[in-house]
Every structure is written in structure tokens, then in C-alpha cells.
């Protein structure tokens, strides 16, 4: 089974500060990398799907980068707001097979 | 609004009983998935289906069964053979079964078996 690892496991950030966290995955036979945001009592919501090495995607204050050669992706949040508090999941494919999820990074924004 | 509906939100069963979790989508998506979440672990794939009347085992299919008789519906049965059925179950769909197709999730069902 493909191993997708996320770090840190949890993070507390002061409102207004920027932050980032990491998703690591085996680089061989990479196909796609997904980021999801999962707020408490809601369903996970897709943020980004990236497939190309060097890809960068942005959605408002959130952006992500992808390095398929070394097997990692960063998620950045600029100027954190309380509504950013959530668990952020990444997932990757082995070949074109089913997604394997990491355990998530739980982000708490401190007002 | 289009989306995925899982019911019920909470489910309690006695050990030894089969139980079926409902998942319905009106997104016209071809692919549907069932995941299980346990504390400290990532979402693990139980079963998935790419088209009606076809489904494949995921990583932890033992003790579970599914059907896909309609495009909109993908119910999951947790059988008495599942050794640790207490968990949070998420259903998802995607417009096609491809690595670059984002998943749309339901709100989940929390199953407790005593």
C-alpha cells in the first residue's frame, strides 16, 4: 500500500499569521496529488488536484505546490483566519489506481 | 443543490447484526467510493464502483459488501464478519474514475456496534 505522510500532525497558529504544512509520498509512478479541507461537522471539500511537477495552485489565501521528483507537496495559508481551522488531508495515487490518504494535519487558528 | 447524502448520521447496532449504510448522490457521477476513518489513521478505501453493476474491493473490504444497482446509489453493508465495525464511514463520488478527478464527500455515518 502506498504511504502518504503528512506533517505536522497538528498545528496552532495565531490569527493573521501564515503557515504551511507538508505531504510526502513515494515519487515513483506518481499520478496525482489531492488536497482536501475537512471542517468539523462537515464533509471533506476538495481544494486542489495537481498532476504536474512544479505545479502551483491557488484558491484565495490558500496555495499548494508540487514536487513529484522528490515526492512532496506543500500547502500554504496566508494570513490565517478562524474559518481556516480544519483538518487538511492530502491523498495520492499509485499509477492511476485509487487514492491513498494521509492522516491529516489538524490546524487550529487562535483568535 | 447537488450533493451526496448519507444516512443515518448515527447508527447503533448489536454485535452479530448486519447493518446497511445508505449513500445517494444526485451529481450524475459515475464513480462512487466508501471509506472508513479510525482515530489516528487516514481514510481507508473499503469498496469502489466505476459504473452501475460493477464494483471492486478496496484495501479493507473484508466483512463488507456493496451493490450498485443504480447510478445514484451505493449502499454499504457491514456484516457480522467485520471484526471491528465501529468507525466513521464516508461515502464519496467523482465524475470519473481517474486519479485527477476530485472526490465529493457525504457527511458520513458514525456506526457504533456494542
mmCIF file of N, CA and C in Angstrom, chain A:
data_model
loop_
_atom_site.group_PDB
_atom_site.id
_atom_site.type_symbol
_atom_site.label_atom_id
_atom_site.label_comp_id
_atom_site.label_asym_id
_atom_site.label_seq_id
_atom_site.Cartn_x
_atom_site.Cartn_y
_atom_site.Cartn_z
ATOM 1 N N UNK A 1 0.853 -1.190 0.000
ATOM 2 C CA UNK A 1 0.000 0.000 0.000
ATOM 3 C C UNK A 1 0.887 1.238 0.000
ATOM 4 N N UNK A 2 0.533 2.221 -0.851
ATOM 5 C CA UNK A 2 1.263 3.466 -0.940
ATOM 6 C C UNK A 2 1.210 4.182 0.382
ATOM 7 N N UNK A 3 2.367 4.789 0.809
ATOM 8 C CA UNK A 3 2.430 5.520 2.062
ATOM 9 C C UNK A 3 2.418 7.007 1.815
ATOM 10 N N UNK A 4 1.394 7.665 2.291
ATOM 11 C CA UNK A 4 1.303 9.113 2.206
ATOM 12 C C UNK A 4 1.406 9.650 3.623
ATOM 13 N N UNK A 5 2.349 10.546 3.853
ATOM 14 C CA UNK A 5 2.580 11.049 5.209
ATOM 15 C C UNK A 5 2.419 12.548 5.247
ATOM 16 N N UNK A 6 1.801 13.020 6.326
ATOM 17 C CA UNK A 6 1.585 14.448 6.488
ATOM 18 C C UNK A 6 2.220 14.924 7.786
ATOM 19 N N UNK A 7 2.784 16.123 7.720
ATOM 20 C CA UNK A 7 3.353 16.709 8.929
ATOM 21 C C UNK A 7 3.158 18.222 8.914
ATOM 22 N N UNK A 8 2.992 18.823 10.110
ATOM 23 C CA UNK A 8 2.861 18.142 11.386
ATOM 24 C C UNK A 8 1.478 17.502 11.533
ATOM 25 N N UNK A 9 1.300 16.763 12.593
ATOM 26 C CA UNK A 9 0.004 16.136 12.851
ATOM 27 C C UNK A 9 -1.015 17.197 13.250
ATOM 28 N N UNK A 10 -0.557 18.180 14.040
ATOM 29 C CA UNK A 10 -1.428 19.282 14.423
ATOM 30 C C UNK A 10 -0.616 20.562 14.544
ATOM 31 N N UNK A 11 -1.328 21.660 14.474
ATOM 32 C CA UNK A 11 -0.679 22.959 14.378
ATOM 33 C C UNK A 11 -1.611 24.015 14.964
ATOM 34 N N UNK A 12 -1.072 24.887 15.796
ATOM 35 C CA UNK A 12 -1.827 26.036 16.295
ATOM 36 C C UNK A 12 -1.161 27.293 15.760
ATOM 37 N N UNK A 13 -1.944 28.139 15.149
ATOM 38 C CA UNK A 13 -1.419 29.333 14.503
ATOM 39 C C UNK A 13 -2.222 30.550 14.950
ATOM 40 N N UNK A 14 -1.533 31.624 15.217
ATOM 41 C CA UNK A 14 -2.207 32.873 15.602
ATOM 42 C C UNK A 14 -2.922 33.458 14.390
ATOM 43 N N UNK A 15 -4.108 33.973 14.622
ATOM 44 C CA UNK A 15 -4.844 34.630 13.541
ATOM 45 C C UNK A 15 -3.974 35.707 12.908
ATOM 46 N N UNK A 16 -3.980 35.717 11.578
ATOM 47 C CA UNK A 16 -3.191 36.699 10.843
ATOM 48 C C UNK A 16 -1.825 36.189 10.406
ATOM 49 N N UNK A 17 -1.336 35.141 11.087
ATOM 50 C CA UNK A 17 -0.046 34.570 10.692
ATOM 51 C C UNK A 17 -0.230 33.662 9.485
ATOM 52 N N UNK A 18 0.863 33.443 8.770
ATOM 53 C CA UNK A 18 0.846 32.496 7.660
ATOM 54 C C UNK A 18 1.443 31.169 8.114
ATOM 55 N N UNK A 19 1.077 30.119 7.447
ATOM 56 C CA UNK A 19 1.546 28.797 7.858
ATOM 57 C C UNK A 19 1.647 27.881 6.654
ATOM 58 N N UNK A 20 2.315 26.768 6.841
ATOM 59 C CA UNK A 20 2.378 25.773 5.777
ATOM 60 C C UNK A 20 2.584 24.402 6.387
ATOM 61 N N UNK A 21 2.192 23.392 5.673
ATOM 62 C CA UNK A 21 2.437 22.014 6.094
ATOM 63 C C UNK A 21 2.698 21.137 4.877
ATOM 64 N N UNK A 22 3.122 19.913 5.182
ATOM 65 C CA UNK A 22 3.735 19.075 4.160
ATOM 66 C C UNK A 22 2.993 17.765 3.947
ATOM 67 N N UNK A 23 3.008 17.320 2.713
ATOM 68 C CA UNK A 23 2.535 15.983 2.363
ATOM 69 C C UNK A 23 3.663 15.288 1.610
ATOM 70 N N UNK A 24 4.068 14.112 2.064
ATOM 71 C CA UNK A 24 5.119 13.338 1.401
ATOM 72 C C UNK A 24 4.547 12.062 0.830
ATOM 73 N N UNK A 25 5.047 11.666 -0.325
ATOM 74 C CA UNK A 25 4.520 10.472 -0.995
ATOM 75 C C UNK A 25 5.648 9.860 -1.820
ATOM 76 N N UNK A 26 5.564 8.563 -2.099
ATOM 77 C CA UNK A 26 6.571 7.948 -2.963
ATOM 78 C C UNK A 26 6.524 8.575 -4.344
ATOM 79 N N UNK A 27 7.686 8.928 -4.866
ATOM 80 C CA UNK A 27 7.721 9.654 -6.130
ATOM 81 C C UNK A 27 7.603 8.741 -7.351
ATOM 82 N N UNK A 28 7.833 7.452 -7.161
ATOM 83 C CA UNK A 28 7.777 6.559 -8.312
ATOM 84 C C UNK A 28 6.330 6.329 -8.727
ATOM 85 N N UNK A 29 6.111 6.365 -10.027
ATOM 86 C CA UNK A 29 4.793 6.080 -10.591
ATOM 87 C C UNK A 29 3.712 7.045 -10.100
ATOM 88 N N UNK A 30 4.100 8.279 -9.827
ATOM 89 C CA UNK A 30 3.159 9.283 -9.342
ATOM 90 C C UNK A 30 2.146 9.598 -10.443
ATOM 91 N N UNK A 31 0.914 9.875 -10.007
ATOM 92 C CA UNK A 31 -0.095 10.282 -10.997
ATOM 93 C C UNK A 31 -0.767 11.584 -10.593
ATOM 94 N N UNK A 32 -1.217 11.687 -9.348
ATOM 95 C CA UNK A 32 -1.909 12.907 -8.924
ATOM 96 C C UNK A 32 -1.812 13.083 -7.421
ATOM 97 N N UNK A 33 -1.940 14.329 -6.993
ATOM 98 C CA UNK A 33 -1.913 14.677 -5.576
ATOM 99 C C UNK A 33 -3.134 15.539 -5.297
ATOM 100 N N UNK A 34 -3.890 15.147 -4.282
ATOM 101 C CA UNK A 34 -5.114 15.859 -3.914
ATOM 102 C C UNK A 34 -4.933 16.491 -2.535
ATOM 103 N N UNK A 35 -5.509 17.685 -2.365
ATOM 104 C CA UNK A 35 -5.648 18.307 -1.045
ATOM 105 C C UNK A 35 -7.132 18.523 -0.755
ATOM 106 N N UNK A 36 -7.519 18.177 0.483
ATOM 107 C CA UNK A 36 -8.896 18.372 0.921
ATOM 108 C C UNK A 36 -8.891 19.116 2.259
ATOM 109 N N UNK A 37 -9.916 19.921 2.462
ATOM 110 C CA UNK A 37 -10.120 20.579 3.749
ATOM 111 C C UNK A 37 -11.344 19.950 4.390
ATOM 112 N N UNK A 38 -11.212 19.590 5.681
ATOM 113 C CA UNK A 38 -12.292 18.918 6.384
ATOM 114 C C UNK A 38 -12.569 19.669 7.668
ATOM 115 N N UNK A 39 -13.649 20.454 7.610
ATOM 116 C CA UNK A 39 -14.068 21.203 8.795
ATOM 117 C C UNK A 39 -14.942 20.322 9.669
ATOM 118 N N UNK A 40 -14.921 20.607 10.960
ATOM 119 C CA UNK A 40 -15.693 19.818 11.918
ATOM 120 C C UNK A 40 -17.167 19.848 11.546
ATOM 121 N N UNK A 41 -17.791 18.697 11.604
ATOM 122 C CA UNK A 41 -19.227 18.526 11.334
ATOM 123 C C UNK A 41 -19.599 18.771 9.870
ATOM 124 N N UNK A 42 -18.607 18.855 9.014
ATOM 125 C CA UNK A 42 -18.887 18.992 7.580
ATOM 126 C C UNK A 42 -18.217 17.857 6.826
ATOM 127 N N UNK A 43 -18.435 17.831 5.532
ATOM 128 C CA UNK A 43 -17.788 16.803 4.719
ATOM 129 C C UNK A 43 -16.486 17.358 4.148
ATOM 130 N N UNK A 44 -15.519 16.495 3.879
ATOM 131 C CA UNK A 44 -14.279 16.971 3.252
ATOM 132 C C UNK A 44 -14.571 17.639 1.918
ATOM 133 N N UNK A 45 -13.814 18.714 1.664
ATOM 134 C CA UNK A 45 -14.027 19.502 0.451
ATOM 135 C C UNK A 45 -12.717 19.560 -0.324
ATOM 136 N N UNK A 46 -12.791 19.289 -1.613
ATOM 137 C CA UNK A 46 -11.583 19.308 -2.433
ATOM 138 C C UNK A 46 -11.055 20.729 -2.567
ATOM 139 N N UNK A 47 -9.755 20.875 -2.344
ATOM 140 C CA UNK A 47 -9.084 22.161 -2.556
ATOM 141 C C UNK A 47 -8.357 22.167 -3.899
ATOM 142 N N UNK A 48 -7.468 21.198 -4.072
ATOM 143 C CA UNK A 48 -6.656 21.151 -5.283
ATOM 144 C C UNK A 48 -6.424 19.710 -5.717
ATOM 145 N N UNK A 49 -6.282 19.544 -7.025
ATOM 146 C CA UNK A 49 -5.758 18.312 -7.588
ATOM 147 C C UNK A 49 -4.619 18.718 -8.507
ATOM 148 N N UNK A 50 -3.447 18.156 -8.262
ATOM 149 C CA UNK A 50 -2.270 18.539 -9.037
ATOM 150 C C UNK A 50 -1.630 17.293 -9.635
ATOM 151 N N UNK A 51 -1.150 17.433 -10.850
ATOM 152 C CA UNK A 51 -0.570 16.276 -11.525
ATOM 153 C C UNK A 51 0.835 16.524 -12.058
ATOM 154 N N UNK A 52 1.204 17.777 -12.275
ATOM 155 C CA UNK A 52 2.482 18.052 -12.947
ATOM 156 C C UNK A 52 3.550 18.530 -11.968
ATOM 157 N N UNK A 53 4.761 18.069 -12.159
ATOM 158 C CA UNK A 53 5.877 18.508 -11.334
ATOM 159 C C UNK A 53 6.018 20.022 -11.473
ATOM 160 N N UNK A 54 6.166 20.707 -10.327
ATOM 161 C CA UNK A 54 6.308 22.153 -10.359
ATOM 162 C C UNK A 54 4.982 22.886 -10.352
ATOM 163 N N UNK A 55 3.900 22.144 -10.398
ATOM 164 C CA UNK A 55 2.562 22.742 -10.408
ATOM 165 C C UNK A 55 2.355 23.580 -9.159
ATOM 166 N N UNK A 56 1.714 24.738 -9.334
ATOM 167 C CA UNK A 56 1.314 25.566 -8.210
ATOM 168 C C UNK A 56 -0.131 25.948 -8.435
ATOM 169 N N UNK A 57 -0.946 25.813 -7.352
ATOM 170 C CA UNK A 57 -2.349 26.177 -7.487
ATOM 171 C C UNK A 57 -2.705 27.104 -6.336
ATOM 172 N N UNK A 58 -3.691 27.966 -6.603
ATOM 173 C CA UNK A 58 -4.072 28.944 -5.591
ATOM 174 C C UNK A 58 -5.590 29.079 -5.557
ATOM 175 N N UNK A 59 -6.092 29.229 -4.310
ATOM 176 C CA UNK A 59 -7.519 29.436 -4.119
ATOM 177 C C UNK A 59 -7.656 30.420 -2.971
ATOM 178 N N UNK A 60 -7.826 31.702 -3.312
ATOM 179 C CA UNK A 60 -7.888 32.720 -2.268
ATOM 180 C C UNK A 60 -6.557 32.819 -1.546
ATOM 181 N N UNK A 61 -6.593 32.608 -0.227
ATOM 182 C CA UNK A 61 -5.363 32.706 0.578
ATOM 183 C C UNK A 61 -4.610 31.386 0.676
ATOM 184 N N UNK A 62 -5.142 30.376 0.071
ATOM 185 C CA UNK A 62 -4.533 29.044 0.156
ATOM 186 C C UNK A 62 -3.866 28.710 -1.176
ATOM 187 N N UNK A 63 -2.661 28.184 -1.076
ATOM 188 C CA UNK A 63 -1.967 27.756 -2.286
ATOM 189 C C UNK A 63 -1.234 26.452 -2.007
ATOM 190 N N UNK A 64 -0.865 25.771 -3.077
ATOM 191 C CA UNK A 64 -0.166 24.494 -2.937
ATOM 192 C C UNK A 64 0.865 24.372 -4.037
ATOM 193 N N UNK A 65 1.946 23.678 -3.699
ATOM 194 C CA UNK A 65 2.985 23.393 -4.677
ATOM 195 C C UNK A 65 3.223 21.893 -4.723
ATOM 196 N N UNK A 66 3.829 21.445 -5.801
ATOM 197 C CA UNK A 66 4.030 20.020 -6.003
ATOM 198 C C UNK A 66 5.425 19.756 -6.556
ATOM 199 N N UNK A 67 6.137 18.824 -5.910
ATOM 200 C CA UNK A 67 7.427 18.354 -6.401
ATOM 201 C C UNK A 67 7.329 16.838 -6.510
ATOM 202 N N UNK A 68 7.119 16.365 -7.736
ATOM 203 C CA UNK A 68 6.921 14.923 -7.924
ATOM 204 C C UNK A 68 8.235 14.165 -7.938
ATOM 205 N N UNK A 69 9.327 14.855 -8.212
ATOM 206 C CA UNK A 69 10.612 14.159 -8.293
ATOM 207 C C UNK A 69 11.112 13.768 -6.911
ATOM 208 N N UNK A 70 10.866 14.641 -5.946
ATOM 209 C CA UNK A 70 11.284 14.332 -4.577
ATOM 210 C C UNK A 70 10.125 13.863 -3.717
ATOM 211 N N UNK A 71 8.923 13.907 -4.242
ATOM 212 C CA UNK A 71 7.770 13.326 -3.546
ATOM 213 C C UNK A 71 7.240 14.147 -2.400
ATOM 214 N N UNK A 72 6.957 15.427 -2.644
ATOM 215 C CA UNK A 72 6.315 16.212 -1.586
ATOM 216 C C UNK A 72 5.466 17.324 -2.184
ATOM 217 N N UNK A 73 4.514 17.762 -1.363
ATOM 218 C CA UNK A 73 3.661 18.895 -1.692
ATOM 219 C C UNK A 73 3.527 19.748 -0.439
ATOM 220 N N UNK A 74 3.519 21.066 -0.630
ATOM 221 C CA UNK A 74 3.303 21.991 0.472
ATOM 222 C C UNK A 74 1.949 22.677 0.290
ATOM 223 N N UNK A 75 1.266 22.859 1.403
ATOM 224 C CA UNK A 75 0.053 23.681 1.407
ATOM 225 C C UNK A 75 0.355 24.920 2.237
ATOM 226 N N UNK A 76 0.073 26.087 1.676
ATOM 227 C CA UNK A 76 0.340 27.353 2.348
ATOM 228 C C UNK A 76 -0.978 28.070 2.623
ATOM 229 N N UNK A 77 -1.066 28.657 3.785
ATOM 230 C CA UNK A 77 -2.205 29.521 4.092
ATOM 231 C C UNK A 77 -1.638 30.866 4.525
ATOM 232 N N UNK A 78 -2.062 31.896 3.817
ATOM 233 C CA UNK A 78 -1.561 33.241 4.076
ATOM 234 C C UNK A 78 -2.565 33.991 4.936
ATOM 235 N N UNK A 79 -2.073 34.667 5.987
ATOM 236 C CA UNK A 79 -2.974 35.464 6.816
ATOM 237 C C UNK A 79 -4.124 34.637 7.384
ATOM 238 N N UNK A 80 -3.801 33.654 8.205
ATOM 239 C CA UNK A 80 -4.805 32.700 8.708
ATOM 240 C C UNK A 80 -5.989 33.385 9.362
ATOM 241 N N UNK A 81 -7.160 32.822 9.108
ATOM 242 C CA UNK A 81 -8.406 33.304 9.692
ATOM 243 C C UNK A 81 -9.059 32.163 10.470
ATOM 244 N N UNK A 82 -9.927 32.482 11.427
ATOM 245 C CA UNK A 82 -10.577 31.418 12.208
ATOM 246 C C UNK A 82 -11.262 30.369 11.339
ATOM 247 N N UNK A 83 -11.810 30.787 10.206
ATOM 248 C CA UNK A 83 -12.503 29.823 9.342
ATOM 249 C C UNK A 83 -11.557 28.846 8.647
ATOM 250 N N UNK A 84 -10.250 29.078 8.775
ATOM 251 C CA UNK A 84 -9.282 28.130 8.222
ATOM 252 C C UNK A 84 -9.076 26.926 9.134
ATOM 253 N N UNK A 85 -9.589 27.010 10.347
ATOM 254 C CA UNK A 85 -9.449 25.879 11.277
ATOM 255 C C UNK A 85 -10.141 24.656 10.679
ATOM 256 N N UNK A 86 -9.379 23.600 10.505
ATOM 257 C CA UNK A 86 -9.892 22.386 9.858
ATOM 258 C C UNK A 86 -8.779 21.348 9.854
ATOM 259 N N UNK A 87 -9.123 20.162 9.428
ATOM 260 C CA UNK A 87 -8.102 19.155 9.145
ATOM 261 C C UNK A 87 -7.861 19.156 7.651
ATOM 262 N N UNK A 88 -6.605 19.201 7.271
ATOM 263 C CA UNK A 88 -6.235 19.242 5.859
ATOM 264 C C UNK A 88 -5.659 17.869 5.484
ATOM 265 N N UNK A 89 -6.317 17.246 4.520
ATOM 266 C CA UNK A 89 -5.931 15.908 4.082
ATOM 267 C C UNK A 89 -5.243 15.979 2.732
ATOM 268 N N UNK A 90 -4.207 15.195 2.562
ATOM 269 C CA UNK A 90 -3.684 15.011 1.218
ATOM 270 C C UNK A 90 -3.825 13.548 0.842
ATOM 271 N N UNK A 91 -3.853 13.299 -0.445
ATOM 272 C CA UNK A 91 -4.015 11.938 -0.949
ATOM 273 C C UNK A 91 -3.287 11.834 -2.281
ATOM 274 N N UNK A 92 -2.757 10.646 -2.541
ATOM 275 C CA UNK A 92 -2.030 10.455 -3.783
ATOM 276 C C UNK A 92 -2.375 9.112 -4.401
ATOM 277 N N UNK A 93 -2.096 9.008 -5.674
ATOM 278 C CA UNK A 93 -2.356 7.771 -6.405
ATOM 279 C C UNK A 93 -1.062 7.057 -6.736
ATOM 280 N N UNK A 94 -1.144 5.770 -6.841
ATOM 281 C CA UNK A 94 -0.035 4.954 -7.328
ATOM 282 C C UNK A 94 -0.431 4.498 -8.716
ATOM 283 N N UNK A 95 0.244 4.997 -9.710
ATOM 284 C CA UNK A 95 -0.209 4.767 -11.071
ATOM 285 C C UNK A 95 -1.511 5.512 -11.241
ATOM 286 N N UNK A 96 -2.488 4.887 -11.810
ATOM 287 C CA UNK A 96 -3.794 5.512 -11.926
ATOM 288 C C UNK A 96 -4.777 4.793 -11.023
ATOM 289 N N UNK A 97 -4.258 4.266 -9.933
ATOM 290 C CA UNK A 97 -5.090 3.498 -9.028
ATOM 291 C C UNK A 97 -5.778 4.409 -8.023
ATOM 292 N N UNK A 98 -6.449 3.799 -7.102
ATOM 293 C CA UNK A 98 -7.235 4.522 -6.123
ATOM 294 C C UNK A 98 -6.360 5.391 -5.226
ATOM 295 N N UNK A 99 -6.982 6.423 -4.675
ATOM 296 C CA UNK A 99 -6.286 7.353 -3.804
ATOM 297 C C UNK A 99 -5.917 6.721 -2.472
ATOM 298 N N UNK A 100 -4.750 7.096 -1.969
ATOM 299 C CA UNK A 100 -4.347 6.743 -0.609
ATOM 300 C C UNK A 100 -4.208 8.037 0.164
ATOM 301 N N UNK A 101 -4.865 8.106 1.315
ATOM 302 C CA UNK A 101 -4.895 9.325 2.110
ATOM 303 C C UNK A 101 -3.849 9.310 3.211
ATOM 304 N N UNK A 102 -3.336 10.501 3.528
ATOM 305 C CA UNK A 102 -2.541 10.687 4.730
ATOM 306 C C UNK A 102 -3.456 10.847 5.935
ATOM 307 N N UNK A 103 -2.852 10.963 7.107
ATOM 308 C CA UNK A 103 -3.645 11.055 8.338
ATOM 309 C C UNK A 103 -4.111 12.477 8.624
ATOM 310 N N UNK A 104 -3.629 13.439 7.860
ATOM 311 C CA UNK A 104 -4.122 14.800 8.004
ATOM 312 C C UNK A 104 -3.293 15.680 8.917
ATOM 313 N N UNK A 105 -3.411 16.974 8.709
ATOM 314 C CA UNK A 105 -2.851 17.990 9.608
ATOM 315 C C UNK A 105 -4.024 18.770 10.172
ATOM 316 N N UNK A 106 -4.129 18.741 11.499
ATOM 317 C CA UNK A 106 -5.228 19.480 12.146
ATOM 318 C C UNK A 106 -4.749 20.876 12.478
ATOM 319 N N UNK A 107 -5.361 21.857 11.847
ATOM 320 C CA UNK A 107 -4.978 23.266 12.014
ATOM 321 C C UNK A 107 -5.994 23.984 12.893
ATOM 322 N N UNK A 108 -5.500 24.651 13.921
ATOM 323 C CA UNK A 108 -6.350 25.473 14.788
ATOM 324 C C UNK A 108 -5.838 26.897 14.746
ATOM 325 N N UNK A 109 -6.723 27.816 14.418
ATOM 326 C CA UNK A 109 -6.363 29.231 14.368
ATOM 327 C C UNK A 109 -6.779 29.863 15.693
ATOM 328 N N UNK A 110 -5.839 30.512 16.330
ATOM 329 C CA UNK A 110 -6.100 31.130 17.635
ATOM 330 C C UNK A 110 -6.445 32.589 17.424
ATOM 331 N N UNK A 111 -7.652 33.012 17.828
ATOM 332 C CA UNK A 111 -8.044 34.417 17.606
ATOM 333 C C UNK A 111 -7.189 35.392 18.416
#
